PDB file of N, CA and C in Angstrom:
ATOM      1  N   MET A   1     -25.235 -14.434 -14.085  1.00  0.00           N
ATOM      2  CA  MET A   1     -24.131 -15.524 -14.346  1.00  0.00           C
ATOM      3  C   MET A   1     -22.676 -14.968 -13.907  1.00  0.00           C
ATOM      4  N   SER A   2     -21.899 -15.434 -12.877  1.00  0.00           N
ATOM      5  CA  SER A   2     -20.967 -14.917 -12.502  1.00  0.00           C
ATOM      6  C   SER A   2     -19.784 -15.277 -12.947  1.00  0.00           C
ATOM      7  N   PHE A   3     -18.565 -14.559 -12.991  1.00  0.00           N
ATOM      8  CA  PHE A   3     -17.307 -14.653 -13.692  1.00  0.00           C
ATOM      9  C   PHE A   3     -16.428 -15.767 -13.736  1.00  0.00           C
ATOM     10  N   CYS A   4     -16.120 -16.932 -14.569  1.00  0.00           N
ATOM     11  CA  CYS A   4     -15.344 -17.816 -14.356  1.00  0.00           C
ATOM     12  C   CYS A   4     -14.110 -17.661 -15.035  1.00  0.00           C
ATOM     13  N   LEU A   5     -12.551 -17.612 -13.728  1.00  0.00           N
ATOM     14  CA  LEU A   5     -11.679 -17.326 -14.773  1.00  0.00           C
ATOM     15  C   LEU A   5     -11.191 -18.515 -15.715  1.00  0.00           C
ATOM     16  N   GLU A   6     -11.167 -19.757 -15.068  1.00  0.00           N
ATOM     17  CA  GLU A   6     -10.761 -20.970 -16.156  1.00  0.00           C
ATOM     18  C   GLU A   6     -11.190 -20.496 -17.290  1.00  0.00           C
ATOM     19  N   GLN A   7     -12.598 -20.295 -17.629  1.00  0.00           N
ATOM     20  CA  GLN A   7     -13.099 -20.341 -18.840  1.00  0.00           C
ATOM     21  C   GLN A   7     -12.978 -19.032 -19.490  1.00  0.00           C
ATOM     22  N   HIS A   8     -12.768 -17.920 -19.228  1.00  0.00           N
ATOM     23  CA  HIS A   8     -12.360 -16.636 -19.420  1.00  0.00           C
ATOM     24  C   HIS A   8     -10.748 -17.024 -20.177  1.00  0.00           C
ATOM     25  N   LEU A   9      -9.885 -17.326 -19.479  1.00  0.00           N
ATOM     26  CA  LEU A   9      -8.744 -17.935 -19.940  1.00  0.00           C
ATOM     27  C   LEU A   9      -8.519 -18.803 -21.026  1.00  0.00           C
ATOM     28  N   GLN A  10      -9.366 -19.825 -21.490  1.00  0.00           N
ATOM     29  CA  GLN A  10      -9.653 -20.542 -22.274  1.00  0.00           C
ATOM     30  C   GLN A  10     -10.520 -19.968 -23.400  1.00  0.00           C
ATOM     31  N   GLN A  11     -11.143 -19.273 -23.421  1.00  0.00           N
ATOM     32  CA  GLN A  11     -12.207 -18.451 -24.479  1.00  0.00           C
ATOM     33  C   GLN A  11     -12.028 -17.195 -24.741  1.00  0.00           C
ATOM     34  N   SER A  12     -10.936 -16.196 -24.202  1.00  0.00           N
ATOM     35  CA  SER A  12     -10.808 -14.863 -24.567  1.00  0.00           C
ATOM     36  C   SER A  12      -9.515 -14.633 -24.674  1.00  0.00           C
ATOM     37  N   GLU A  13      -9.581 -13.714 -25.318  1.00  0.00           N
ATOM     38  CA  GLU A  13      -8.037 -12.869 -25.535  1.00  0.00           C
ATOM     39  C   GLU A  13      -7.835 -11.861 -24.697  1.00  0.00           C
ATOM     40  N   ASP A  14      -8.638 -11.193 -23.863  1.00  0.00           N
ATOM     41  CA  ASP A  14      -9.027 -10.413 -23.267  1.00  0.00           C
ATOM     42  C   ASP A  14      -8.321 -10.139 -21.799  1.00  0.00           C
ATOM     43  N   TYR A  15      -6.818 -10.880 -21.701  1.00  0.00           N
ATOM     44  CA  TYR A  15      -6.262 -10.470 -20.560  1.00  0.00           C
ATOM     45  C   TYR A  15      -4.399 -10.699 -21.049  1.00  0.00           C
ATOM     46  N   LYS A  16      -3.811 -10.358 -19.821  1.00  0.00           N
ATOM     47  CA  LYS A  16      -2.398 -10.132 -20.073  1.00  0.00           C
ATOM     48  C   LYS A  16      -1.591 -10.981 -19.166  1.00  0.00           C
ATOM     49  N   ILE A  17      -0.588 -11.865 -19.649  1.00  0.00           N
ATOM     50  CA  ILE A  17       0.394 -12.515 -18.479  1.00  0.00           C
ATOM     51  C   ILE A  17       1.185 -11.575 -18.590  1.00  0.00           C
ATOM     52  N   LEU A  18       1.385 -11.403 -17.230  1.00  0.00           N
ATOM     53  CA  LEU A  18       2.900 -10.490 -16.633  1.00  0.00           C
ATOM     54  C   LEU A  18       3.741 -11.149 -16.492  1.00  0.00           C
ATOM     55  N   ILE A  19       3.768 -12.479 -16.103  1.00  0.00           N
ATOM     56  CA  ILE A  19       5.030 -13.767 -15.971  1.00  0.00           C
ATOM     57  C   ILE A  19       4.223 -15.050 -15.733  1.00  0.00           C
ATOM     58  N   LYS A  20       4.855 -15.733 -16.495  1.00  0.00           N
ATOM     59  CA  LYS A  20       4.671 -17.305 -16.332  1.00  0.00           C
ATOM     60  C   LYS A  20       5.693 -18.525 -15.648  1.00  0.00           C
ATOM     61  N   ASN A  21       5.377 -19.551 -15.422  1.00  0.00           N
ATOM     62  CA  ASN A  21       5.878 -20.978 -14.760  1.00  0.00           C
ATOM     63  C   ASN A  21       7.266 -19.918 -13.854  1.00  0.00           C
ATOM     64  N   THR A  22       6.451 -19.534 -12.878  1.00  0.00           N
ATOM     65  CA  THR A  22       7.125 -18.571 -11.677  1.00  0.00           C
ATOM     66  C   THR A  22       6.586 -19.279 -10.399  1.00  0.00           C
ATOM     67  N   GLY A  23       7.468 -19.118  -9.338  1.00  0.00           N
ATOM     68  CA  GLY A  23       6.922 -19.349  -7.775  1.00  0.00           C
ATOM     69  C   GLY A  23       5.826 -18.488  -7.246  1.00  0.00           C
ATOM     70  N   PHE A  24       5.638 -18.561  -5.814  1.00  0.00           N
ATOM     71  CA  PHE A  24       4.720 -18.014  -5.110  1.00  0.00           C
ATOM     72  C   PHE A  24       5.339 -16.326  -5.005  1.00  0.00           C
ATOM     73  N   LYS A  25       6.323 -16.546  -4.502  1.00  0.00           N
ATOM     74  CA  LYS A  25       7.154 -15.241  -3.895  1.00  0.00           C
ATOM     75  C   LYS A  25       6.970 -14.469  -5.425  1.00  0.00           C
ATOM     76  N   GLU A  26       7.824 -14.837  -6.299  1.00  0.00           N
ATOM     77  CA  GLU A  26       8.154 -14.019  -7.865  1.00  0.00           C
ATOM     78  C   GLU A  26       6.424 -13.657  -8.110  1.00  0.00           C
ATOM     79  N   ALA A  27       5.712 -13.986  -8.172  1.00  0.00           N
ATOM     80  CA  ALA A  27       4.082 -13.765  -8.392  1.00  0.00           C
ATOM     81  C   ALA A  27       3.484 -12.569  -7.467  1.00  0.00           C
ATOM     82  N   LYS A  28       4.119 -12.954  -6.222  1.00  0.00           N
ATOM     83  CA  LYS A  28       3.622 -11.758  -5.099  1.00  0.00           C
ATOM     84  C   LYS A  28       4.310 -10.493  -5.755  1.00  0.00           C
ATOM     85  N   LYS A  29       5.683 -10.505  -5.739  1.00  0.00           N
ATOM     86  CA  LYS A  29       6.557  -9.651  -6.064  1.00  0.00           C
ATOM     87  C   LYS A  29       6.006  -8.663  -7.253  1.00  0.00           C
ATOM     88  N   VAL A  30       5.347  -9.528  -8.407  1.00  0.00           N
ATOM     89  CA  VAL A  30       4.759  -9.069  -9.706  1.00  0.00           C
ATOM     90  C   VAL A  30       3.566  -7.928  -9.349  1.00  0.00           C
ATOM     91  N   ILE A  31       2.756  -8.954  -8.689  1.00  0.00           N
ATOM     92  CA  ILE A  31       1.683  -7.937  -8.416  1.00  0.00           C
ATOM     93  C   ILE A  31       1.638  -6.811  -7.595  1.00  0.00           C
ATOM     94  N   GLU A  32       2.540  -7.116  -6.741  1.00  0.00           N
ATOM     95  CA  GLU A  32       2.939  -5.750  -5.536  1.00  0.00           C
ATOM     96  C   GLU A  32       3.399  -4.474  -6.450  1.00  0.00           C
ATOM     97  N   LYS A  33       4.321  -4.907  -7.161  1.00  0.00           N
ATOM     98  CA  LYS A  33       4.740  -3.795  -7.988  1.00  0.00           C
ATOM     99  C   LYS A  33       4.207  -3.216  -8.954  1.00  0.00           C
ATOM    100  N   HIS A  34       3.186  -3.984  -9.779  1.00  0.00           N
ATOM    101  CA  HIS A  34       2.574  -3.605 -11.091  1.00  0.00           C
ATOM    102  C   HIS A  34       1.059  -3.013 -10.379  1.00  0.00           C
ATOM    103  N   SER A  35       0.558  -3.207  -9.340  1.00  0.00           N
ATOM    104  CA  SER A  35      -1.129  -2.590  -9.052  1.00  0.00           C
ATOM    105  C   SER A  35      -0.993  -1.226  -8.308  1.00  0.00           C
ATOM    106  N   PRO A  36      -1.896  -0.748  -8.710  1.00  0.00           N
ATOM    107  CA  PRO A  36      -2.079   0.441  -7.679  1.00  0.00           C
ATOM    108  C   PRO A  36      -2.499   0.215  -6.382  1.00  0.00           C
ATOM    109  N   LYS A  37      -3.121  -0.754  -6.407  1.00  0.00           N
ATOM    110  CA  LYS A  37      -4.109  -1.139  -4.701  1.00  0.00           C
ATOM    111  C   LYS A  37      -3.740  -2.543  -4.694  1.00  0.00           C
ATOM    112  N   LYS A  38      -3.868  -2.992  -3.592  1.00  0.00           N
ATOM    113  CA  LYS A  38      -3.936  -4.684  -3.510  1.00  0.00           C
ATOM    114  C   LYS A  38      -4.874  -4.866  -2.164  1.00  0.00           C
ATOM    115  N   VAL A  39      -5.156  -5.879  -2.158  1.00  0.00           N
ATOM    116  CA  VAL A  39      -6.039  -6.529  -1.256  1.00  0.00           C
ATOM    117  C   VAL A  39      -5.454  -7.847  -1.213  1.00  0.00           C
ATOM    118  N   TYR A  40      -5.252  -8.849   0.312  1.00  0.00           N
ATOM    119  CA  TYR A  40      -5.028  -9.509   0.425  1.00  0.00           C
ATOM    120  C   TYR A  40      -5.718 -10.683   1.001  1.00  0.00           C
ATOM    121  N   VAL A  41      -5.759 -11.827  -0.169  1.00  0.00           N
ATOM    122  CA  VAL A  41      -6.919 -12.912   0.371  1.00  0.00           C
ATOM    123  C   VAL A  41      -6.096 -14.371   1.012  1.00  0.00           C
ATOM    124  N   ASN A  42      -6.814 -15.446   1.792  1.00  0.00           N
ATOM    125  CA  ASN A  42      -5.960 -16.453   2.504  1.00  0.00           C
ATOM    126  C   ASN A  42      -6.057 -17.101   1.085  1.00  0.00           C
ATOM    127  N   ALA A  43      -5.022 -18.377   1.417  1.00  0.00           N
ATOM    128  CA  ALA A  43      -4.671 -19.363   0.490  1.00  0.00           C
ATOM    129  C   ALA A  43      -6.116 -20.106   0.602  1.00  0.00           C
ATOM    130  N   GLY A  44      -6.551 -20.577  -0.884  1.00  0.00           N
ATOM    131  CA  GLY A  44      -7.572 -21.526  -0.539  1.00  0.00           C
ATOM    132  C   GLY A  44      -8.930 -20.682  -0.769  1.00  0.00           C
ATOM    133  N   GLU A  45      -9.013 -19.133  -1.048  1.00  0.00           N
ATOM    134  CA  GLU A  45      -9.829 -18.560  -1.147  1.00  0.00           C
ATOM    135  C   GLU A  45     -10.542 -18.643  -2.710  1.00  0.00           C
ATOM    136  N   LYS A  46     -12.010 -18.670  -2.815  1.00  0.00           N
ATOM    137  CA  LYS A  46     -12.155 -18.923  -4.375  1.00  0.00           C
ATOM    138  C   LYS A  46     -12.544 -17.249  -4.690  1.00  0.00           C
ATOM    139  N   ILE A  47     -11.736 -17.008  -6.001  1.00  0.00           N
ATOM    140  CA  ILE A  47     -12.084 -15.736  -6.651  1.00  0.00           C
ATOM    141  C   ILE A  47     -12.126 -16.113  -8.108  1.00  0.00           C
ATOM    142  N   LEU A  48     -13.319 -15.579  -8.312  1.00  0.00           N
ATOM    143  CA  LEU A  48     -13.506 -15.676  -9.888  1.00  0.00           C
ATOM    144  C   LEU A  48     -13.646 -17.116 -10.312  1.00  0.00           C
ATOM    145  N   GLY A  49     -14.273 -17.982  -9.457  1.00  0.00           N
ATOM    146  CA  GLY A  49     -14.696 -19.364  -9.690  1.00  0.00           C
ATOM    147  C   GLY A  49     -13.495 -20.434  -9.150  1.00  0.00           C
ATOM    148  N   ALA A  50     -12.033 -19.820  -9.127  1.00  0.00           N
ATOM    149  CA  ALA A  50     -11.004 -20.531  -9.246  1.00  0.00           C
ATOM    150  C   ALA A  50     -10.477 -20.391  -7.494  1.00  0.00           C
ATOM    151  N   ARG A  51      -9.743 -21.424  -6.937  1.00  0.00           N
ATOM    152  CA  ARG A  51      -9.196 -21.588  -5.599  1.00  0.00           C
ATOM    153  C   ARG A  51      -7.842 -20.887  -5.904  1.00  0.00           C
ATOM    154  N   ILE A  52      -7.408 -19.854  -4.887  1.00  0.00           N
ATOM    155  CA  ILE A  52      -6.324 -19.092  -5.171  1.00  0.00           C
ATOM    156  C   ILE A  52      -5.339 -20.035  -4.132  1.00  0.00           C
ATOM    157  N   ILE A  53      -4.496 -20.126  -4.773  1.00  0.00           N
ATOM    158  CA  ILE A  53      -2.960 -21.080  -4.529  1.00  0.00           C
ATOM    159  C   ILE A  53      -2.179 -20.520  -4.081  1.00  0.00           C
ATOM    160  N   GLY A  54      -1.397 -20.363  -2.979  1.00  0.00           N
ATOM    161  CA  GLY A  54      -0.045 -19.520  -2.778  1.00  0.00           C
ATOM    162  C   GLY A  54       0.340 -19.700  -1.315  1.00  0.00           C
ATOM    163  N   ILE A  55       1.304 -18.551  -0.862  1.00  0.00           N
ATOM    164  CA  ILE A  55       1.574 -18.489   0.585  1.00  0.00           C
ATOM    165  C   ILE A  55       1.180 -17.444   1.124  1.00  0.00           C
ATOM    166  N   PRO A  56      -0.170 -16.994   1.870  1.00  0.00           N
ATOM    167  CA  PRO A  56      -0.793 -16.327   2.553  1.00  0.00           C
ATOM    168  C   PRO A  56       0.435 -15.297   3.405  1.00  0.00           C
ATOM    169  N   PRO A  57      -0.205 -13.836   3.259  1.00  0.00           N
ATOM    170  CA  PRO A  57      -1.569 -13.608   2.677  1.00  0.00           C
ATOM    171  C   PRO A  57      -1.450 -13.212   0.999  1.00  0.00           C
ATOM    172  N   ILE A  58      -2.253 -13.626   0.167  1.00  0.00           N
ATOM    173  CA  ILE A  58      -1.664 -13.659  -1.422  1.00  0.00           C
ATOM    174  C   ILE A  58      -2.310 -12.043  -1.686  1.00  0.00           C
ATOM    175  N   PRO A  59      -1.822 -11.693  -2.186  1.00  0.00           N
ATOM    176  CA  PRO A  59      -2.141 -10.079  -3.280  1.00  0.00           C
ATOM    177  C   PRO A  59      -2.870 -10.597  -4.218  1.00  0.00           C
ATOM    178  N   ILE A  60      -3.986  -9.506  -4.665  1.00  0.00           N
ATOM    179  CA  ILE A  60      -4.579  -9.512  -5.567  1.00  0.00           C
ATOM    180  C   ILE A  60      -4.755  -7.935  -6.089  1.00  0.00           C
ATOM    181  N   GLY A  61      -4.261  -7.740  -7.270  1.00  0.00           N
ATOM    182  CA  GLY A  61      -4.074  -6.394  -7.388  1.00  0.00           C
ATOM    183  C   GLY A  61      -5.342  -5.770  -8.273  1.00  0.00           C
ATOM    184  N   ILE A  62      -5.467  -4.284  -8.138  1.00  0.00           N
ATOM    185  CA  ILE A  62      -6.883  -3.551  -8.004  1.00  0.00           C
ATOM    186  C   ILE A  62      -6.519  -2.286  -8.633  1.00  0.00           C
ATOM    187  N   ASN A  63      -6.983  -2.369  -9.975  1.00  0.00           N
ATOM    188  CA  ASN A  63      -6.750  -0.870 -10.725  1.00  0.00           C
ATOM    189  C   ASN A  63      -8.329  -0.592 -10.955  1.00  0.00           C
ATOM    190  N   ASP A  64      -8.918   0.128 -10.167  1.00  0.00           N
ATOM    191  CA  ASP A  64     -10.344   0.611 -10.322  1.00  0.00           C
ATOM    192  C   ASP A  64     -10.479   1.573 -11.818  1.00  0.00           C
ATOM    193  N   ASP A  65      -9.605   2.405 -11.955  1.00  0.00           N
ATOM    194  CA  ASP A  65      -9.630   3.452 -12.718  1.00  0.00           C
ATOM    195  C   ASP A  65      -9.956   2.556 -14.432  1.00  0.00           C
ATOM    196  N   GLU A  66      -9.274   1.302 -14.279  1.00  0.00           N
ATOM    197  CA  GLU A  66      -8.974   0.702 -15.173  1.00  0.00           C
ATOM    198  C   GLU A  66     -10.168  -0.321 -15.337  1.00  0.00           C
ATOM    199  N   SER A  67     -10.593  -0.705 -14.365  1.00  0.00           N
ATOM    200  CA  SER A  67     -11.642  -1.910 -14.095  1.00  0.00           C
ATOM    201  C   SER A  67     -10.632  -3.413 -14.213  1.00  0.00           C
ATOM    202  N   LYS A  68      -9.567  -3.212 -13.730  1.00  0.00           N
ATOM    203  CA  LYS A  68      -8.713  -4.527 -14.075  1.00  0.00           C
ATOM    204  C   LYS A  68      -8.112  -4.960 -12.474  1.00  0.00           C
ATOM    205  N   VAL A  69      -8.011  -6.277 -12.686  1.00  0.00           N
ATOM    206  CA  VAL A  69      -7.569  -6.940 -11.551  1.00  0.00           C
ATOM    207  C   VAL A  69      -6.193  -7.763 -12.031  1.00  0.00           C
ATOM    208  N   THR A  70      -5.276  -8.020 -10.732  1.00  0.00           N
ATOM    209  CA  THR A  70      -4.199  -8.495 -11.608  1.00  0.00           C
ATOM    210  C   THR A  70      -3.804 -10.134 -10.142  1.00  0.00           C
ATOM    211  N   LEU A  71      -3.960 -10.807 -10.874  1.00  0.00           N
ATOM    212  CA  LEU A  71      -4.213 -12.204  -9.754  1.00  0.00           C
ATOM    213  C   LEU A  71      -3.263 -13.288 -10.042  1.00  0.00           C
ATOM    214  N   PRO A  72      -2.354 -14.092  -9.203  1.00  0.00           N
ATOM    215  CA  PRO A  72      -1.907 -15.240  -9.458  1.00  0.00           C
ATOM    216  C   PRO A  72      -2.629 -16.473  -9.667  1.00  0.00           C
ATOM    217  N   TYR A  73      -2.568 -17.098 -10.881  1.00  0.00           N
ATOM    218  CA  TYR A  73      -3.263 -18.245 -11.132  1.00  0.00           C
ATOM    219  C   TYR A  73      -2.169 -19.494 -11.303  1.00  0.00           C
ATOM    220  N   THR A  74      -2.456 -20.803 -10.506  1.00  0.00           N
ATOM    221  CA  THR A  74      -1.713 -21.485 -10.224  1.00  0.00           C
ATOM    222  C   THR A  74      -2.509 -22.438 -11.414  1.00  0.00           C
ATOM    223  N   LYS A  75      -1.618 -23.434 -11.997  1.00  0.00           N
ATOM    224  CA  LYS A  75      -2.334 -24.717 -12.708  1.00  0.00           C
ATOM    225  C   LYS A  75      -1.103 -25.687 -12.463  1.00  0.00           C
ATOM    226  N   PRO A  76      -1.930 -26.842 -12.412  1.00  0.00           N
ATOM    227  CA  PRO A  76      -1.197 -28.335 -11.859  1.00  0.00           C
ATOM    228  C   PRO A  76      -0.316 -28.515 -13.193  1.00  0.00           C
ATOM    229  N   CYS A  77       1.078 -28.836 -13.087  1.00  0.00           N
ATOM    230  CA  CYS A  77       1.852 -28.948 -13.804  1.00  0.00           C
ATOM    231  C   CYS A  77       2.308 -28.018 -14.928  1.00  0.00           C
ATOM    232  N   HIS A  78       1.725 -26.736 -14.606  1.00  0.00           N
ATOM    233  CA  HIS A  78       2.478 -25.300 -15.310  1.00  0.00           C
ATOM    234  C   HIS A  78       2.731 -24.335 -14.466  1.00  0.00           C
ATOM    235  N   GLY A  79       2.727 -24.818 -13.161  1.00  0.00           N
ATOM    236  CA  GLY A  79       3.129 -23.671 -12.202  1.00  0.00           C
ATOM    237  C   GLY A  79       2.295 -22.369 -12.348  1.00  0.00           C
ATOM    238  N   THR A  80       2.915 -21.303 -11.707  1.00  0.00           N
ATOM    239  CA  THR A  80       2.096 -20.335 -11.326  1.00  0.00           C
ATOM    240  C   THR A  80       2.128 -18.937 -12.461  1.00  0.00           C
ATOM    241  N   ALA A  81       1.310 -18.273 -12.886  1.00  0.00           N
ATOM    242  CA  ALA A  81       1.255 -16.706 -13.352  1.00  0.00           C
ATOM    243  C   ALA A  81       0.657 -16.008 -12.980  1.00  0.00           C
ATOM    244  N   VAL A  82       0.767 -14.936 -13.344  1.00  0.00           N
ATOM    245  CA  VAL A  82       0.368 -13.718 -12.863  1.00  0.00           C
ATOM    246  C   VAL A  82      -0.500 -13.238 -13.941  1.00  0.00           C
ATOM    247  N   VAL A  83      -1.765 -12.968 -14.073  1.00  0.00           N
ATOM    248  CA  VAL A  83      -2.544 -12.229 -15.011  1.00  0.00           C
ATOM    249  C   VAL A  83      -3.298 -11.295 -14.818  1.00  0.00           C
ATOM    250  N   GLU A  84      -3.430 -10.405 -15.716  1.00  0.00           N
ATOM    251  CA  GLU A  84      -4.136  -9.345 -15.492  1.00  0.00           C
ATOM    252  C   GLU A  84      -5.424  -9.108 -16.437  1.00  0.00           C
ATOM    253  N   LEU A  85      -6.441  -9.236 -15.810  1.00  0.00           N
ATOM    254  CA  LEU A  85      -7.906  -8.821 -16.582  1.00  0.00           C
ATOM    255  C   LEU A  85      -8.831  -7.896 -16.230  1.00  0.00           C
ATOM    256  N   PRO A  86      -9.880  -7.585 -17.704  1.00  0.00           N
ATOM    257  CA  PRO A  86     -10.670  -6.481 -17.114  1.00  0.00           C
ATOM    258  C   PRO A  86     -11.954  -7.449 -16.238  1.00  0.00           C
ATOM    259  N   LEU A  87     -12.465  -6.562 -15.307  1.00  0.00           N
ATOM    260  CA  LEU A  87     -13.621  -7.231 -14.848  1.00  0.00           C
ATOM    261  C   LEU A  87     -14.872  -6.190 -14.559  1.00  0.00           C
ATOM    262  N   GLU A  88     -15.890  -6.452 -14.709  1.00  0.00           N
ATOM    263  CA  GLU A  88     -17.192  -5.689 -14.142  1.00  0.00           C
ATOM    264  C   GLU A  88     -16.662  -5.141 -13.039  1.00  0.00           C
ATOM    265  N   LYS A  89     -17.236  -4.066 -12.360  1.00  0.00           N
ATOM    266  CA  LYS A  89     -17.173  -3.468 -11.022  1.00  0.00           C
ATOM    267  C   LYS A  89     -17.742  -4.275  -9.865  1.00  0.00           C
ATOM    268  N   ASP A  90     -18.862  -5.429 -10.374  1.00  0.00           N
ATOM    269  CA  ASP A  90     -19.593  -6.130  -8.995  1.00  0.00           C
ATOM    270  C   ASP A  90     -18.460  -7.209  -9.211  1.00  0.00           C
ATOM    271  N   GLU A  91     -18.018  -7.800  -9.978  1.00  0.00           N
ATOM    272  CA  GLU A  91     -16.809  -8.656  -9.646  1.00  0.00           C
ATOM    273  C   GLU A  91     -15.868  -7.893  -8.811  1.00  0.00           C
ATOM    274  N   ILE A  92     -15.282  -6.821  -9.205  1.00  0.00           N
ATOM    275  CA  ILE A  92     -14.146  -6.458  -8.257  1.00  0.00           C
ATOM    276  C   ILE A  92     -14.654  -6.156  -7.099  1.00  0.00           C
ATOM    277  N   ASP A  93     -15.784  -5.600  -6.595  1.00  0.00           N
ATOM    278  CA  ASP A  93     -16.611  -5.878  -5.597  1.00  0.00           C
ATOM    279  C   ASP A  93     -16.373  -7.019  -4.692  1.00  0.00           C
ATOM    280  N   LYS A  94     -16.719  -7.995  -5.507  1.00  0.00           N
ATOM    281  CA  LYS A  94     -16.753  -9.351  -4.579  1.00  0.00           C
ATOM    282  C   LYS A  94     -15.377  -9.593  -3.959  1.00  0.00           C
ATOM    283  N   ILE A  95     -14.091  -9.402  -4.841  1.00  0.00           N
ATOM    284  CA  ILE A  95     -13.045  -9.768  -4.651  1.00  0.00           C
ATOM    285  C   ILE A  95     -12.746  -8.976  -3.106  1.00  0.00           C
ATOM    286  N   LYS A  96     -13.018  -7.802  -3.448  1.00  0.00           N
ATOM    287  CA  LYS A  96     -12.700  -6.846  -2.175  1.00  0.00           C
ATOM    288  C   LYS A  96     -13.378  -7.352  -0.793  1.00  0.00           C
ATOM    289  N   SER A  97     -14.490  -7.838  -1.155  1.00  0.00           N
ATOM    290  CA  SER A  97     -15.336  -8.230   0.024  1.00  0.00           C
ATOM    291  C   SER A  97     -14.800  -9.781   0.744  1.00  0.00           C
ATOM    292  N   SER A  98     -13.513 -10.366  -0.152  1.00  0.00           N
ATOM    293  CA  SER A  98     -13.060 -11.302   0.356  1.00  0.00           C
ATOM    294  C   SER A  98     -11.919 -10.834   0.843  1.00  0.00           C
ATOM    295  N   ALA A  99     -11.320 -10.038   0.970  1.00  0.00           N
ATOM    296  CA  ALA A  99      -9.787  -9.640   1.793  1.00  0.00           C
ATOM    297  C   ALA A  99      -9.707  -9.688   2.754  1.00  0.00           C
ATOM    298  N   ILE A 100      -8.640 -10.011   3.164  1.00  0.00           N
ATOM    299  CA  ILE A 100      -8.451 -10.281   4.943  1.00  0.00           C
ATOM    300  C   ILE A 100      -8.467  -8.828   5.649  1.00  0.00           C
ATOM    301  N   LYS A 101      -9.186  -9.095   6.421  1.00  0.00           N
ATOM    302  CA  LYS A 101      -9.630  -7.699   7.263  1.00  0.00           C
ATOM    303  C   LYS A 101      -8.470  -7.539   8.345  1.00  0.00           C
ATOM    304  N   ASP A 102      -7.872  -6.399   8.671  1.00  0.00           N
ATOM    305  CA  ASP A 102      -6.951  -6.116   9.226  1.00  0.00           C
ATOM    306  C   ASP A 102      -7.462  -6.334  10.833  1.00  0.00           C
TER     307      ASP A 102
END
């Protein structure tokens, strides 16, 4: 079974919100500053079961040492948040494979 971001955020406390109720540009700055490695995806890319909304290219932070990712999560009527959560290596690899190629 694949990972579902929406379900994880509803049913688990194993995540950290770095900033909430923010805009796309500020979310991008937080991810780029917080994460040791970044990959970039296009708007509308489906990551962890959710479509990523924002101004492309959209960064997703990856910390391979801690098996964590940091990504923007936009929920209608609530704005954009930057969420850090642990993931299995195969889910991190799926995110890396969705990255925009140079």
